[in-house]
PDB file of C-alpha atoms in Angstrom:
ATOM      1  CA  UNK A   1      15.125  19.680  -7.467  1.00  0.00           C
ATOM      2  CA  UNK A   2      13.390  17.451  -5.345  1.00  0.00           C
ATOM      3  CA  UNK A   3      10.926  14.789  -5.937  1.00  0.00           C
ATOM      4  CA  UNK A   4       7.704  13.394  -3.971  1.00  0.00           C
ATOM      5  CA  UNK A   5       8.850  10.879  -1.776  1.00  0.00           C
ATOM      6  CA  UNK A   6      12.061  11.874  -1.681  1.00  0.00           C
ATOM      7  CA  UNK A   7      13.628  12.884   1.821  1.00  0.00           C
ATOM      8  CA  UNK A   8      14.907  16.326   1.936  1.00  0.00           C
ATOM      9  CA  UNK A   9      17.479  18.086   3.860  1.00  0.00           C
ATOM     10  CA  UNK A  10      17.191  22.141   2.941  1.00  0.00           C
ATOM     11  CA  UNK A  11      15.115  24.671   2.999  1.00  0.00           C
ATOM     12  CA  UNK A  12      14.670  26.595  -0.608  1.00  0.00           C
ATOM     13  CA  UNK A  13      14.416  30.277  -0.643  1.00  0.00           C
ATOM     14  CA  UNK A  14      13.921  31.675  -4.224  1.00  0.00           C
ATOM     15  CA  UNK A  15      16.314  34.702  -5.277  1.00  0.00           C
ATOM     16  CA  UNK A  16      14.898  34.880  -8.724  1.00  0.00           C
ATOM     17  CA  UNK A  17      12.815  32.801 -11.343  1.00  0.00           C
ATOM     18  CA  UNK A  18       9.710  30.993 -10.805  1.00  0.00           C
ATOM     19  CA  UNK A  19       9.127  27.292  -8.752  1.00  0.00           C
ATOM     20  CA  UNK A  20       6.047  24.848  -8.850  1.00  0.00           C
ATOM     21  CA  UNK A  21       5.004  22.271  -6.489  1.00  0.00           C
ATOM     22  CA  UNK A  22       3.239  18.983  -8.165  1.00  0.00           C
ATOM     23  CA  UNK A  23       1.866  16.001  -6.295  1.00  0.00           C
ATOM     24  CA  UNK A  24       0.637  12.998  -7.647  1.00  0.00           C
ATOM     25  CA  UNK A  25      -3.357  12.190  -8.086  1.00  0.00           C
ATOM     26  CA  UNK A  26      -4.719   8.515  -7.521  1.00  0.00           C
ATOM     27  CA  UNK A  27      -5.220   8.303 -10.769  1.00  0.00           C
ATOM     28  CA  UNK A  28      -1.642   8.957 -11.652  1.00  0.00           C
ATOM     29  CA  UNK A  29      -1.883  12.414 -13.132  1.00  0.00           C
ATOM     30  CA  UNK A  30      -0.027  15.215 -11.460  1.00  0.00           C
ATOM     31  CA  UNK A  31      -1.730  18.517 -10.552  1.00  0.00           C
ATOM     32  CA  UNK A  32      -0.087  21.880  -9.574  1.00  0.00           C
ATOM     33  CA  UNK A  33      -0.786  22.750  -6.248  1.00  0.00           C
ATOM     34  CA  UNK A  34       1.420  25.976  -5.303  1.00  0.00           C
ATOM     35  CA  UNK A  35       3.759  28.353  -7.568  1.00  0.00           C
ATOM     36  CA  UNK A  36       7.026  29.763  -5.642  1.00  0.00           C
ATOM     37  CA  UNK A  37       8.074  33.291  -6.489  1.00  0.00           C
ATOM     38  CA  UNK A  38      11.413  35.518  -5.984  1.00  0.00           C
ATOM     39  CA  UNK A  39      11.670  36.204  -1.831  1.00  0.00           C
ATOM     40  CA  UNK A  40       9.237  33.313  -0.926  1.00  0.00           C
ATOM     41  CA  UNK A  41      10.328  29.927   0.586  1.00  0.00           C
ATOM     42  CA  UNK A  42       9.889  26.707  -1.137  1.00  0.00           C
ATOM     43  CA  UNK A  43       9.670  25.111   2.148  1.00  0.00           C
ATOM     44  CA  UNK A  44       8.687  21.045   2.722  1.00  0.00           C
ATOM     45  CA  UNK A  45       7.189  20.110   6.157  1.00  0.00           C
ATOM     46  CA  UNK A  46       9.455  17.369   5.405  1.00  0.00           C
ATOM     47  CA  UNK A  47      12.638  18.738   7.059  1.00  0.00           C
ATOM     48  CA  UNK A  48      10.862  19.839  10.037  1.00  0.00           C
ATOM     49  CA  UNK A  49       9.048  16.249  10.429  1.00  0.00           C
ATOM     50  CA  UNK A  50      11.889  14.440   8.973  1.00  0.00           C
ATOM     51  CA  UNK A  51       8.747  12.495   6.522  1.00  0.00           C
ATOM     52  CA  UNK A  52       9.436  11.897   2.951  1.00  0.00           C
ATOM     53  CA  UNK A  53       8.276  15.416   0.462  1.00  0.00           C
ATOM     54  CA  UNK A  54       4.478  15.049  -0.452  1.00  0.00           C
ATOM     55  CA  UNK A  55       5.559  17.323  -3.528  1.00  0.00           C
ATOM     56  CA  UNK A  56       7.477  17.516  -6.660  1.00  0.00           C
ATOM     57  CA  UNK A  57       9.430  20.647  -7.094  1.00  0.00           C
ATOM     58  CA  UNK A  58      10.330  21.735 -10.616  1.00  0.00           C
ATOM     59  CA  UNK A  59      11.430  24.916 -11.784  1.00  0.00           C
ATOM     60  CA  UNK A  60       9.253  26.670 -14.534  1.00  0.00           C
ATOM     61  CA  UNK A  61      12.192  28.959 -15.725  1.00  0.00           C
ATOM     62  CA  UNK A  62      15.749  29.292 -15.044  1.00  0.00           C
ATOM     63  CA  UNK A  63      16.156  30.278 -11.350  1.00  0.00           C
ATOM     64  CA  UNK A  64      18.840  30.930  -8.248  1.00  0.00           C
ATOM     65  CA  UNK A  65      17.893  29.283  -4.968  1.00  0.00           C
ATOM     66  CA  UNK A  66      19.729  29.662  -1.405  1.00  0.00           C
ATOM     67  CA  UNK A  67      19.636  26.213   0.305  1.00  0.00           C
ATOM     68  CA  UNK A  68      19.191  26.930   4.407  1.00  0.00           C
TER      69      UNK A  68
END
């Protein structure tokens, strides 16, 4: 869905299933920083600041998103 570093160009709005937001560690690892439920945004600062995502988006189950 979108990947850290990537540039993005919508805004995600969950309709239904489930969204987490992952972001690398210096070490490598990644760590879960935020879950995204049905009715919340999945928003990156990135499209307001125009800066590559700091997060990885994945979905945890299947899901329906509205791109804005």
């Amino acid at each position: 869905m979108c990947k850290e570093g990537d540039y993005n160009s919508g805004l995600y709005y969950l309709v239904e299933g489930q969204l987490y937001g992952t972001q690398k560690e210096l070490s490598g690892d990644e760590s879960i920083v935020f879950n995204c439920y049905p009715g919340q945004f999945c928003g990156n600062m990135s499209i307001i600041s125009g800066e590559p995502s700091l997060f990885t988006i994945r979905a945890k189950s299947d899901t329906e998103i509205a791109v804005l």
